[in-house]
PDB file of C-alpha atoms in Angstrom:
ATOM      1  CA  MET A   1       8.980  -2.402  29.545  1.00 88.00           C
ATOM      2  CA  THR A   2       5.225  -1.787  29.742  1.00 90.00           C
ATOM      3  CA  LEU A   3       2.258  -1.823  27.391  1.00 89.00           C
ATOM      4  CA  ARG A   4       1.927   1.896  28.030  1.00 89.00           C
ATOM      5  CA  GLN A   5       5.442   2.468  26.691  1.00 91.00           C
ATOM      6  CA  LEU A   6       4.724   0.323  23.616  1.00 91.00           C
ATOM      7  CA  ARG A   7       1.592   2.353  22.885  1.00 89.00           C
ATOM      8  CA  TYR A   8       3.602   5.546  23.290  1.00 90.00           C
ATOM      9  CA  ILE A   9       6.297   4.407  20.842  1.00 90.00           C
ATOM     10  CA  ASP A  10       3.660   3.325  18.337  1.00 89.00           C
ATOM     11  CA  MET A  11       1.962   6.726  18.458  1.00 88.00           C
ATOM     12  CA  ILE A  12       5.234   8.668  18.205  1.00 90.00           C
ATOM     13  CA  ALA A  13       6.114   6.686  15.070  1.00 88.00           C
ATOM     14  CA  LYS A  14       2.681   7.402  13.567  1.00 84.00           C
ATOM     15  CA  ARG A  15       2.668  11.141  14.345  1.00 86.00           C
ATOM     16  CA  GLY A  16       6.346  11.879  13.751  1.00 86.00           C
ATOM     17  CA  SER A  17       6.609  14.293  16.668  1.00 87.00           C
ATOM     18  CA  LEU A  18       6.385  14.228  20.447  1.00 89.00           C
ATOM     19  CA  THR A  19       3.939  17.126  20.509  1.00 89.00           C
ATOM     20  CA  ALA A  20       1.454  15.501  18.118  1.00 89.00           C
ATOM     21  CA  ALA A  21       1.801  12.124  19.832  1.00 89.00           C
ATOM     22  CA  ALA A  22       1.239  13.647  23.277  1.00 89.00           C
ATOM     23  CA  GLU A  23      -1.945  15.353  22.043  1.00 88.00           C
ATOM     24  CA  ALA A  24      -3.259  12.111  20.540  1.00 85.00           C
ATOM     25  CA  LEU A  25      -2.492  10.182  23.741  1.00 86.00           C
ATOM     26  CA  PHE A  26      -3.838  12.890  26.081  1.00 87.00           C
ATOM     27  CA  VAL A  27      -0.573  13.018  28.041  1.00 89.00           C
ATOM     28  CA  THR A  28       1.938  15.793  28.615  1.00 91.00           C
ATOM     29  CA  GLN A  29       4.970  16.016  26.377  1.00 89.00           C
ATOM     30  CA  PRO A  30       7.445  15.794  29.308  1.00 90.00           C
ATOM     31  CA  SER A  31       5.900  12.515  30.499  1.00 90.00           C
ATOM     32  CA  LEU A  32       6.015  11.131  26.949  1.00 90.00           C
ATOM     33  CA  THR A  33       9.647  12.180  26.566  1.00 91.00           C
ATOM     34  CA  ALA A  34      10.502  10.552  29.896  1.00 91.00           C
ATOM     35  CA  ALA A  35       8.801   7.297  28.909  1.00 90.00           C
ATOM     36  CA  LEU A  36      10.726   7.222  25.621  1.00 91.00           C
ATOM     37  CA  ARG A  37      14.039   7.918  27.353  1.00 91.00           C
ATOM     38  CA  GLU A  38      13.407   5.221  29.965  1.00 92.00           C
ATOM     39  CA  LEU A  39      12.604   2.613  27.309  1.00 91.00           C
ATOM     40  CA  GLU A  40      15.672   3.491  25.220  1.00 91.00           C
ATOM     41  CA  GLN A  41      17.857   3.194  28.317  1.00 92.00           C
ATOM     42  CA  GLU A  42      16.294  -0.143  29.251  1.00 92.00           C
ATOM     43  CA  LEU A  43      16.761  -1.568  25.756  1.00 91.00           C
ATOM     44  CA  GLY A  44      20.173  -0.005  25.192  1.00 92.00           C
ATOM     45  CA  ILE A  45      19.188   1.297  21.753  1.00 91.00           C
ATOM     46  CA  THR A  46      18.115   4.569  20.165  1.00 93.00           C
ATOM     47  CA  LEU A  47      14.583   4.291  18.794  1.00 92.00           C
ATOM     48  CA  PHE A  48      14.248   7.670  17.075  1.00 91.00           C
ATOM     49  CA  LEU A  49      16.458  10.188  15.337  1.00 89.00           C
ATOM     50  CA  ARG A  50      15.704  13.804  16.261  1.00 85.00           C
ATOM     51  CA  SER A  51      15.779  16.592  13.662  1.00 83.00           C
ATOM     52  CA  ARG A  52      14.057  19.891  12.991  1.00 78.00           C
ATOM     53  CA  LYS A  53      11.570  17.999  10.827  1.00 76.00           C
ATOM     54  CA  GLY A  54      10.555  15.742  13.713  1.00 81.00           C
ATOM     55  CA  LEU A  55      11.304  12.183  14.772  1.00 87.00           C
ATOM     56  CA  THR A  56      12.133   9.283  12.458  1.00 87.00           C
ATOM     57  CA  LEU A  57      12.739   5.691  13.419  1.00 88.00           C
ATOM     58  CA  THR A  58      16.267   4.324  13.468  1.00 88.00           C
ATOM     59  CA  PRO A  59      16.844   0.851  11.930  1.00 86.00           C
ATOM     60  CA  ALA A  60      16.787  -0.553  15.474  1.00 88.00           C
ATOM     61  CA  GLY A  61      13.591   1.397  16.117  1.00 89.00           C
ATOM     62  CA  GLU A  62      11.940  -0.025  12.998  1.00 85.00           C
ATOM     63  CA  GLU A  63      12.756  -3.561  14.109  1.00 84.00           C
ATOM     64  CA  PHE A  64      11.532  -2.933  17.655  1.00 88.00           C
ATOM     65  CA  LEU A  65       8.289  -1.339  16.480  1.00 86.00           C
ATOM     66  CA  GLY A  66       7.493  -4.393  14.381  1.00 81.00           C
ATOM     67  CA  TYR A  67       7.620  -6.558  17.514  1.00 84.00           C
ATOM     68  CA  ALA A  68       5.797  -3.941  19.590  1.00 86.00           C
ATOM     69  CA  ARG A  69       2.879  -3.766  17.171  1.00 81.00           C
ATOM     70  CA  GLN A  70       2.635  -7.548  17.190  1.00 77.00           C
ATOM     71  CA  ILE A  71       2.225  -7.425  20.975  1.00 84.00           C
ATOM     72  CA  LEU A  72      -0.303  -4.581  20.822  1.00 82.00           C
ATOM     73  CA  ASP A  73      -2.376  -6.439  18.242  1.00 76.00           C
ATOM     74  CA  GLN A  74      -2.438  -9.546  20.434  1.00 77.00           C
ATOM     75  CA  VAL A  75      -3.440  -7.528  23.498  1.00 80.00           C
ATOM     76  CA  SER A  76      -6.250  -5.906  21.522  1.00 74.00           C
ATOM     77  CA  LEU A  77      -7.541  -9.321  20.427  1.00 68.00           C
ATOM     78  CA  VAL A  78      -7.488 -10.638  24.014  1.00 75.00           C
ATOM     79  CA  GLU A  79      -9.326  -7.569  25.310  1.00 71.00           C
ATOM     80  CA  GLN A  80     -11.944  -7.819  22.583  1.00 65.00           C
ATOM     81  CA  ARG A  81     -12.403 -11.567  23.179  1.00 63.00           C
ATOM     82  CA  TYR A  82     -12.967 -11.329  26.935  1.00 69.00           C
ATOM     83  CA  THR A  83     -14.423  -7.869  27.455  1.00 65.00           C
ATOM     84  CA  GLY A  84     -16.265  -7.493  24.156  1.00 60.00           C
ATOM     85  CA  GLU A  85     -14.397  -4.270  23.457  1.00 59.00           C
ATOM     86  CA  ALA A  86     -10.812  -3.645  22.400  1.00 55.00           C
ATOM     87  CA  ARG A  87      -9.008  -0.957  24.400  1.00 57.00           C
ATOM     88  CA  GLY A  88      -8.313   2.112  22.324  1.00 61.00           C
ATOM     89  CA  ARG A  89      -8.169   2.340  18.559  1.00 67.00           C
ATOM     90  CA  ARG A  90      -7.029  -0.458  16.302  1.00 75.00           C
ATOM     91  CA  HIS A  91      -4.426   0.673  13.791  1.00 80.00           C
ATOM     92  CA  PHE A  92      -3.650  -0.739  10.365  1.00 87.00           C
ATOM     93  CA  CYS A  93      -1.981   0.735   7.267  1.00 91.00           C
ATOM     94  CA  VAL A  94      -1.774  -0.495   3.661  1.00 96.00           C
ATOM     95  CA  SER A  95       0.175   1.069   0.792  1.00 97.00           C
ATOM     96  CA  SER A  96      -0.923  -0.059  -2.644  1.00 97.00           C
ATOM     97  CA  GLN A  97      -0.963   0.609  -6.323  1.00 96.00           C
ATOM     98  CA  HIS A  98      -4.411   1.566  -7.611  1.00 94.00           C
ATOM     99  CA  TYR A  99      -6.282  -1.743  -7.380  1.00 93.00           C
ATOM    100  CA  SER A 100      -9.968  -2.154  -6.575  1.00 92.00           C
ATOM    101  CA  PHE A 101      -9.354  -5.618  -5.079  1.00 94.00           C
ATOM    102  CA  ALA A 102      -6.940  -4.099  -2.537  1.00 95.00           C
ATOM    103  CA  VAL A 103      -9.644  -1.608  -1.516  1.00 94.00           C
ATOM    104  CA  GLU A 104     -12.286  -4.357  -1.323  1.00 94.00           C
ATOM    105  CA  ALA A 105     -10.039  -6.388   0.973  1.00 96.00           C
ATOM    106  CA  PHE A 106      -9.383  -3.285   3.080  1.00 96.00           C
ATOM    107  CA  VAL A 107     -13.123  -2.630   3.500  1.00 95.00           C
ATOM    108  CA  ALA A 108     -13.751  -6.253   4.443  1.00 95.00           C
ATOM    109  CA  LEU A 109     -10.922  -6.146   7.012  1.00 94.00           C
ATOM    110  CA  LEU A 110     -12.278  -2.947   8.516  1.00 92.00           C
ATOM    111  CA  ASN A 111     -15.779  -4.380   8.812  1.00 91.00           C
ATOM    112  CA  ALA A 112     -14.489  -7.568  10.421  1.00 89.00           C
ATOM    113  CA  TYR A 113     -11.828  -6.208  12.774  1.00 83.00           C
ATOM    114  CA  GLY A 114     -12.234  -2.454  13.151  1.00 78.00           C
ATOM    115  CA  GLY A 115     -14.451  -2.520  16.218  1.00 74.00           C
ATOM    116  CA  SER A 116     -15.911   0.666  17.672  1.00 74.00           C
ATOM    117  CA  GLN A 117     -12.654   2.632  17.486  1.00 76.00           C
ATOM    118  CA  TYR A 118     -10.059   2.417  14.758  1.00 82.00           C
ATOM    119  CA  GLU A 119      -7.590   4.283  12.599  1.00 83.00           C
ATOM    120  CA  PHE A 120      -7.053   2.462   9.307  1.00 90.00           C
ATOM    121  CA  HIS A 121      -5.036   3.944   6.425  1.00 91.00           C
ATOM    122  CA  MET A 122      -5.447   2.973   2.756  1.00 94.00           C
ATOM    123  CA  ARG A 123      -2.663   4.661   0.786  1.00 95.00           C
ATOM    124  CA  GLU A 124      -2.957   4.382  -2.981  1.00 95.00           C
ATOM    125  CA  THR A 125       0.437   5.783  -3.871  1.00 94.00           C
ATOM    126  CA  GLU A 126       3.565   5.681  -6.027  1.00 95.00           C
ATOM    127  CA  THR A 127       5.394   2.373  -6.485  1.00 96.00           C
ATOM    128  CA  TYR A 128       8.631   3.416  -4.779  1.00 95.00           C
ATOM    129  CA  ARG A 129       6.666   5.022  -1.934  1.00 94.00           C
ATOM    130  CA  ILE A 130       4.982   1.656  -1.308  1.00 96.00           C
ATOM    131  CA  LEU A 131       8.388   0.071  -0.723  1.00 95.00           C
ATOM    132  CA  GLU A 132       9.488   2.935   1.511  1.00 92.00           C
ATOM    133  CA  ASP A 133       6.268   2.836   3.538  1.00 91.00           C
ATOM    134  CA  VAL A 134       6.701  -0.861   4.350  1.00 92.00           C
ATOM    135  CA  ALA A 135      10.449  -0.607   4.993  1.00 89.00           C
ATOM    136  CA  LYS A 136      10.013   2.370   7.328  1.00 83.00           C
ATOM    137  CA  VAL A 137       7.010   0.915   9.213  1.00 82.00           C
ATOM    138  CA  ARG A 138       4.554   3.468   7.852  1.00 84.00           C
ATOM    139  CA  SER A 139       2.526   0.558   6.465  1.00 90.00           C
ATOM    140  CA  GLU A 140       2.267  -3.075   7.476  1.00 91.00           C
ATOM    141  CA  ILE A 141       1.972  -4.333   3.899  1.00 96.00           C
ATOM    142  CA  GLY A 142       2.333  -3.137   0.307  1.00 97.00           C
ATOM    143  CA  VAL A 143       0.416  -4.307  -2.762  1.00 98.00           C
ATOM    144  CA  LEU A 144       1.913  -4.083  -6.265  1.00 97.00           C
ATOM    145  CA  TYR A 145       2.776  -6.066  -9.385  1.00 96.00           C
ATOM    146  CA  ARG A 146       5.914  -7.299 -11.079  1.00 95.00           C
ATOM    147  CA  ASN A 147       6.558  -8.710 -14.539  1.00 94.00           C
ATOM    148  CA  GLN A 148       9.466  -9.666 -16.765  1.00 92.00           C
ATOM    149  CA  PHE A 149      10.276  -5.995 -17.415  1.00 92.00           C
ATOM    150  CA  ASN A 150      10.520  -4.648 -13.855  1.00 93.00           C
ATOM    151  CA  ALA A 151      11.354  -7.802 -11.863  1.00 94.00           C
ATOM    152  CA  ALA A 152      15.140  -7.296 -11.693  1.00 95.00           C
ATOM    153  CA  VAL A 153      14.904  -3.642 -10.612  1.00 94.00           C
ATOM    154  CA  LEU A 154      12.215  -4.375  -8.015  1.00 95.00           C
ATOM    155  CA  GLN A 155      14.186  -7.332  -6.652  1.00 96.00           C
ATOM    156  CA  ARG A 156      17.237  -5.118  -6.136  1.00 96.00           C
ATOM    157  CA  ASN A 157      15.089  -2.672  -4.159  1.00 95.00           C
ATOM    158  CA  PHE A 158      13.518  -5.520  -2.164  1.00 96.00           C
ATOM    159  CA  GLN A 159      16.989  -6.696  -1.138  1.00 95.00           C
ATOM    160  CA  GLU A 160      18.240  -3.213  -0.244  1.00 94.00           C
ATOM    161  CA  MET A 161      15.150  -2.489   1.868  1.00 92.00           C
ATOM    162  CA  LYS A 162      14.976  -6.014   3.367  1.00 92.00           C
ATOM    163  CA  LEU A 163      11.558  -6.751   1.883  1.00 96.00           C
ATOM    164  CA  SER A 164       9.987  -9.915   0.502  1.00 96.00           C
ATOM    165  CA  PHE A 165       7.522 -10.178  -2.379  1.00 97.00           C
ATOM    166  CA  THR A 166       4.883 -12.930  -2.421  1.00 97.00           C
ATOM    167  CA  PRO A 167       2.808 -13.392  -5.591  1.00 97.00           C
ATOM    168  CA  ILE A 168      -0.933 -13.981  -5.295  1.00 96.00           C
ATOM    169  CA  CYS A 169      -1.848 -14.524  -8.933  1.00 95.00           C
ATOM    170  CA  ARG A 170      -0.700 -13.917 -12.498  1.00 95.00           C
ATOM    171  CA  VAL A 171      -3.093 -12.146 -14.861  1.00 94.00           C
ATOM    172  CA  LYS A 172      -3.138 -11.202 -18.518  1.00 95.00           C
ATOM    173  CA  PRO A 173      -2.810  -7.457 -19.176  1.00 95.00           C
ATOM    174  CA  HIS A 174      -6.019  -5.634 -20.032  1.00 95.00           C
ATOM    175  CA  VAL A 175      -7.041  -2.191 -21.230  1.00 95.00           C
ATOM    176  CA  PHE A 176      -9.528  -0.083 -19.259  1.00 95.00           C
ATOM    177  CA  LEU A 177     -11.847   1.954 -21.500  1.00 95.00           C
ATOM    178  CA  GLY A 178     -14.996   4.007 -21.106  1.00 93.00           C
ATOM    179  CA  THR A 179     -18.078   2.092 -22.227  1.00 93.00           C
ATOM    180  CA  GLN A 180     -18.556   4.481 -25.178  1.00 93.00           C
ATOM    181  CA  HIS A 181     -14.999   4.063 -26.471  1.00 95.00           C
ATOM    182  CA  PRO A 182     -14.861   2.806 -30.100  1.00 94.00           C
ATOM    183  CA  LEU A 183     -12.467  -0.021 -29.144  1.00 96.00           C
ATOM    184  CA  THR A 184     -14.931  -1.667 -26.749  1.00 94.00           C
ATOM    185  CA  LYS A 185     -16.367  -3.512 -29.772  1.00 93.00           C
ATOM    186  CA  LYS A 186     -13.119  -5.460 -30.166  1.00 94.00           C
ATOM    187  CA  ALA A 187     -12.691  -8.749 -28.295  1.00 93.00           C
ATOM    188  CA  GLU A 188      -8.938  -8.111 -27.999  1.00 95.00           C
ATOM    189  CA  ILE A 189      -6.988  -4.875 -28.425  1.00 96.00           C
ATOM    190  CA  SER A 190      -3.502  -4.422 -29.856  1.00 95.00           C
ATOM    191  CA  MET A 191      -0.975  -1.707 -29.062  1.00 94.00           C
ATOM    192  CA  GLU A 192      -1.434  -0.470 -32.619  1.00 94.00           C
ATOM    193  CA  ASP A 193      -5.194  -0.066 -31.987  1.00 96.00           C
ATOM    194  CA  LEU A 194      -4.384   2.306 -29.117  1.00 95.00           C
ATOM    195  CA  ARG A 195      -1.995   4.543 -31.044  1.00 93.00           C
ATOM    196  CA  ASP A 196      -4.453   7.401 -31.726  1.00 93.00           C
ATOM    197  CA  TYR A 197      -5.931   7.589 -28.222  1.00 96.00           C
ATOM    198  CA  PRO A 198      -4.657   9.348 -25.068  1.00 95.00           C
ATOM    199  CA  ARG A 199      -2.712   7.087 -22.700  1.00 96.00           C
ATOM    200  CA  LEU A 200      -3.399   7.611 -19.000  1.00 95.00           C
ATOM    201  CA  SER A 201      -0.942   6.648 -16.291  1.00 95.00           C
ATOM    202  CA  TYR A 202      -0.275   7.287 -12.615  1.00 95.00           C
ATOM    203  CA  GLU A 203       2.384   9.765 -11.554  1.00 93.00           C
ATOM    204  CA  GLN A 204       5.479   8.246  -9.946  1.00 91.00           C
ATOM    205  CA  GLY A 205       7.056  11.349  -8.429  1.00 85.00           C
ATOM    206  CA  GLN A 206      10.845  11.515  -8.137  1.00 82.00           C
ATOM    207  CA  HIS A 207      11.194   7.842  -9.063  1.00 80.00           C
ATOM    208  CA  ASN A 208       9.577   8.361 -12.458  1.00 75.00           C
ATOM    209  CA  SER A 209      11.280   5.385 -14.102  1.00 82.00           C
ATOM    210  CA  PHE A 210       9.663   2.988 -16.544  1.00 87.00           C
ATOM    211  CA  TYR A 211      10.560   0.243 -14.055  1.00 90.00           C
ATOM    212  CA  PHE A 212       8.380   1.798 -11.350  1.00 92.00           C
ATOM    213  CA  SER A 213       5.440   2.508 -13.650  1.00 93.00           C
ATOM    214  CA  GLU A 214       2.122   1.072 -12.531  1.00 93.00           C
ATOM    215  CA  GLU A 215       1.234   0.288 -16.153  1.00 92.00           C
ATOM    216  CA  ILE A 216       3.001  -2.327 -18.278  1.00 90.00           C
ATOM    217  CA  GLN A 217       4.268  -1.383 -21.747  1.00 87.00           C
ATOM    218  CA  SER A 218       5.144   2.012 -20.254  1.00 86.00           C
ATOM    219  CA  ALA A 219       8.217   2.296 -22.472  1.00 83.00           C
ATOM    220  CA  ALA A 220       6.079   2.112 -25.639  1.00 87.00           C
ATOM    221  CA  GLU A 221       5.841   5.381 -27.556  1.00 88.00           C
ATOM    222  CA  SER A 222       2.700   7.468 -27.216  1.00 90.00           C
ATOM    223  CA  ASP A 223       1.883  10.839 -28.790  1.00 91.00           C
ATOM    224  CA  LYS A 224      -0.750  11.678 -26.168  1.00 94.00           C
ATOM    225  CA  ASP A 225       0.041  11.135 -22.501  1.00 94.00           C
ATOM    226  CA  ILE A 226      -2.024  12.198 -19.513  1.00 95.00           C
ATOM    227  CA  VAL A 227      -0.524  11.642 -16.036  1.00 95.00           C
ATOM    228  CA  VAL A 228      -2.772  11.658 -12.950  1.00 94.00           C
ATOM    229  CA  CYS A 229      -2.483  11.064  -9.208  1.00 91.00           C
ATOM    230  CA  ASP A 230      -5.758   9.359  -8.292  1.00 89.00           C
ATOM    231  CA  ARG A 231      -8.114   6.722  -9.614  1.00 88.00           C
ATOM    232  CA  ALA A 232     -11.248   8.892  -9.799  1.00 88.00           C
ATOM    233  CA  THR A 233      -9.507  11.411 -12.066  1.00 93.00           C
ATOM    234  CA  LEU A 234      -8.153   8.644 -14.266  1.00 92.00           C
ATOM    235  CA  PHE A 235     -11.597   7.087 -14.724  1.00 91.00           C
ATOM    236  CA  ASN A 236     -13.180  10.469 -15.468  1.00 92.00           C
ATOM    237  CA  LEU A 237     -10.577  11.105 -18.155  1.00 93.00           C
ATOM    238  CA  LEU A 238     -10.997   7.631 -19.611  1.00 92.00           C
ATOM    239  CA  ILE A 239     -14.611   8.534 -20.241  1.00 92.00           C
ATOM    240  CA  GLY A 240     -14.265  12.212 -21.126  1.00 92.00           C
ATOM    241  CA  MET A 241     -11.196  11.936 -23.384  1.00 93.00           C
ATOM    242  CA  ASN A 242     -11.750   8.487 -24.912  1.00 93.00           C
ATOM    243  CA  GLY A 243      -8.483   7.537 -23.255  1.00 94.00           C
ATOM    244  CA  TYR A 244      -7.135   4.202 -22.071  1.00 96.00           C
ATOM    245  CA  THR A 245      -4.911   2.735 -19.405  1.00 95.00           C
ATOM    246  CA  ILE A 246      -3.240  -0.663 -19.225  1.00 94.00           C
ATOM    247  CA  CYS A 247      -4.048  -2.644 -16.095  1.00 93.00           C
ATOM    248  CA  SER A 248      -4.775  -6.019 -14.526  1.00 92.00           C
ATOM    249  CA  GLY A 249      -8.354  -6.153 -15.797  1.00 88.00           C
ATOM    250  CA  ILE A 250      -9.735  -6.749 -12.309  1.00 89.00           C
ATOM    251  CA  ILE A 251     -12.576  -4.295 -11.801  1.00 83.00           C
ATOM    252  CA  ASN A 252     -15.349  -3.821  -9.255  1.00 77.00           C
ATOM    253  CA  THR A 253     -18.417  -2.022 -10.594  1.00 72.00           C
ATOM    254  CA  GLU A 254     -19.581  -1.064  -7.076  1.00 73.00           C
ATOM    255  CA  LEU A 255     -16.324   0.822  -6.455  1.00 67.00           C
ATOM    256  CA  ASN A 256     -15.523   1.959  -9.979  1.00 67.00           C
ATOM    257  CA  GLY A 257     -18.970   2.390 -11.508  1.00 69.00           C
ATOM    258  CA  GLU A 258     -20.450   0.796 -14.601  1.00 81.00           C
ATOM    259  CA  ASN A 259     -18.919   3.192 -17.138  1.00 89.00           C
ATOM    260  CA  ILE A 260     -15.548   1.416 -17.328  1.00 92.00           C
ATOM    261  CA  VAL A 261     -14.889  -1.896 -19.099  1.00 93.00           C
ATOM    262  CA  ALA A 262     -11.794  -4.083 -19.494  1.00 93.00           C
ATOM    263  CA  ARG A 263     -10.601  -5.704 -22.727  1.00 96.00           C
ATOM    264  CA  PRO A 264      -7.630  -8.105 -23.118  1.00 96.00           C
ATOM    265  CA  LEU A 265      -4.430  -6.592 -24.504  1.00 96.00           C
ATOM    266  CA  ALA A 266      -2.714  -8.577 -27.263  1.00 95.00           C
ATOM    267  CA  VAL A 267       0.850  -8.622 -25.868  1.00 93.00           C
ATOM    268  CA  ASP A 268       3.186 -11.377 -24.726  1.00 92.00           C
ATOM    269  CA  ASP A 269       3.340 -10.151 -21.148  1.00 92.00           C
ATOM    270  CA  TYR A 270       1.813 -10.685 -17.710  1.00 93.00           C
ATOM    271  CA  MET A 271       1.174  -8.969 -14.382  1.00 95.00           C
ATOM    272  CA  GLU A 272       2.068 -10.905 -11.244  1.00 96.00           C
ATOM    273  CA  LEU A 273       0.013  -9.340  -8.455  1.00 97.00           C
ATOM    274  CA  GLY A 274       1.321  -9.750  -4.941  1.00 97.00           C
ATOM    275  CA  TYR A 275       2.264  -8.187  -1.630  1.00 98.00           C
ATOM    276  CA  VAL A 276       5.400  -6.890   0.036  1.00 97.00           C
ATOM    277  CA  LEU A 277       6.326  -7.510   3.681  1.00 96.00           C
ATOM    278  CA  PRO A 278       9.412  -6.717   5.770  1.00 91.00           C
ATOM    279  CA  LYS A 279      11.732  -9.719   6.097  1.00 88.00           C
ATOM    280  CA  GLU A 280      12.923  -9.029   9.626  1.00 78.00           C
ATOM    281  CA  ARG A 281       9.693  -8.066  11.395  1.00 79.00           C
ATOM    282  CA  PRO A 282       6.870 -10.330  12.551  1.00 80.00           C
ATOM    283  CA  THR A 283       3.598 -10.238  10.631  1.00 85.00           C
ATOM    284  CA  SER A 284       0.586  -9.089  12.671  1.00 84.00           C
ATOM    285  CA  ASP A 285      -2.725 -10.940  12.808  1.00 84.00           C
ATOM    286  CA  LEU A 286      -4.423  -8.043  11.005  1.00 88.00           C
ATOM    287  CA  THR A 287      -1.888  -8.263   8.194  1.00 92.00           C
ATOM    288  CA  LEU A 288      -2.397 -12.020   7.863  1.00 93.00           C
ATOM    289  CA  ALA A 289      -6.161 -11.477   7.766  1.00 94.00           C
ATOM    290  CA  TYR A 290      -5.715  -8.831   5.063  1.00 96.00           C
ATOM    291  CA  ILE A 291      -3.598 -11.214   2.988  1.00 97.00           C
ATOM    292  CA  ASP A 292      -6.367 -13.850   3.183  1.00 96.00           C
ATOM    293  CA  LEU A 293      -8.877 -11.241   2.014  1.00 96.00           C
ATOM    294  CA  LEU A 294      -6.619 -10.152  -0.856  1.00 96.00           C
ATOM    295  CA  ARG A 295      -6.618 -13.737  -2.113  1.00 95.00           C
ATOM    296  CA  GLN A 296     -10.411 -13.775  -1.969  1.00 93.00           C
ATOM    297  CA  PHE A 297     -10.916 -10.545  -3.875  1.00 92.00           C
ATOM    298  CA  VAL A 298      -8.363 -11.101  -6.651  1.00 87.00           C
ATOM    299  CA  ARG A 299     -10.703 -12.500  -9.270  1.00 74.00           C
TER     300      ARG A 299
END
């Protein structure tokens, strides 16, 4: 087993095909195929499943890649420490619900550890996709919330996908509003106050269950619902439609602008913000650094 082979496997997993991986690595496809075959024979396992759609990791491949990336991260740190420059690009992927603190931590990690070459991914995505991304090694870590409503369903998915959830903090639910919204004058907002205004929420794709909703109180009735895919659209509609969304209340004016405010929501509920990791794979130094930064920016 060589570092070259580990880098090859890492790139194949990222690109999902031998052709794309070979192009990214500047090697021929036959040499990449040979390296993969040699490593699988040496280990006695199958790392990838082949189909017309490309290559996907097997369960054994997912476990192996977790260890391989740990080694590659350590090698990169050694090279940077003693040569002043890490060899090749540093890679890191996060899947998260739509939280400004997760983006802030991502930016801080990139500034501290990115170096001169990097490929970092920040995926603000659907709740179930976050779990899939971490379980299938598409992301090193996932960021989401749980509460008394969704905890049992999420825990079942954590167990099935061999994931662990670690809480960072518990916050009181808030309502995001445009600064010109009539309800901004209230110190605390009730669900009844919101009845006449459009409710904005994030699309959850095929797993469009109340339990996977990014917003608490998602099962409450609403006559006006607007569903969006990204944070910029949601904020624009908050302002333009006098809408609202229910959230953690953590907001960064540099990232989100000064036209959005948060007000406490008068409900007996909470949001426990935290992160998801795979149980059976080692945690990389970059992931540990990102977790430390998440704790700093949750405020």
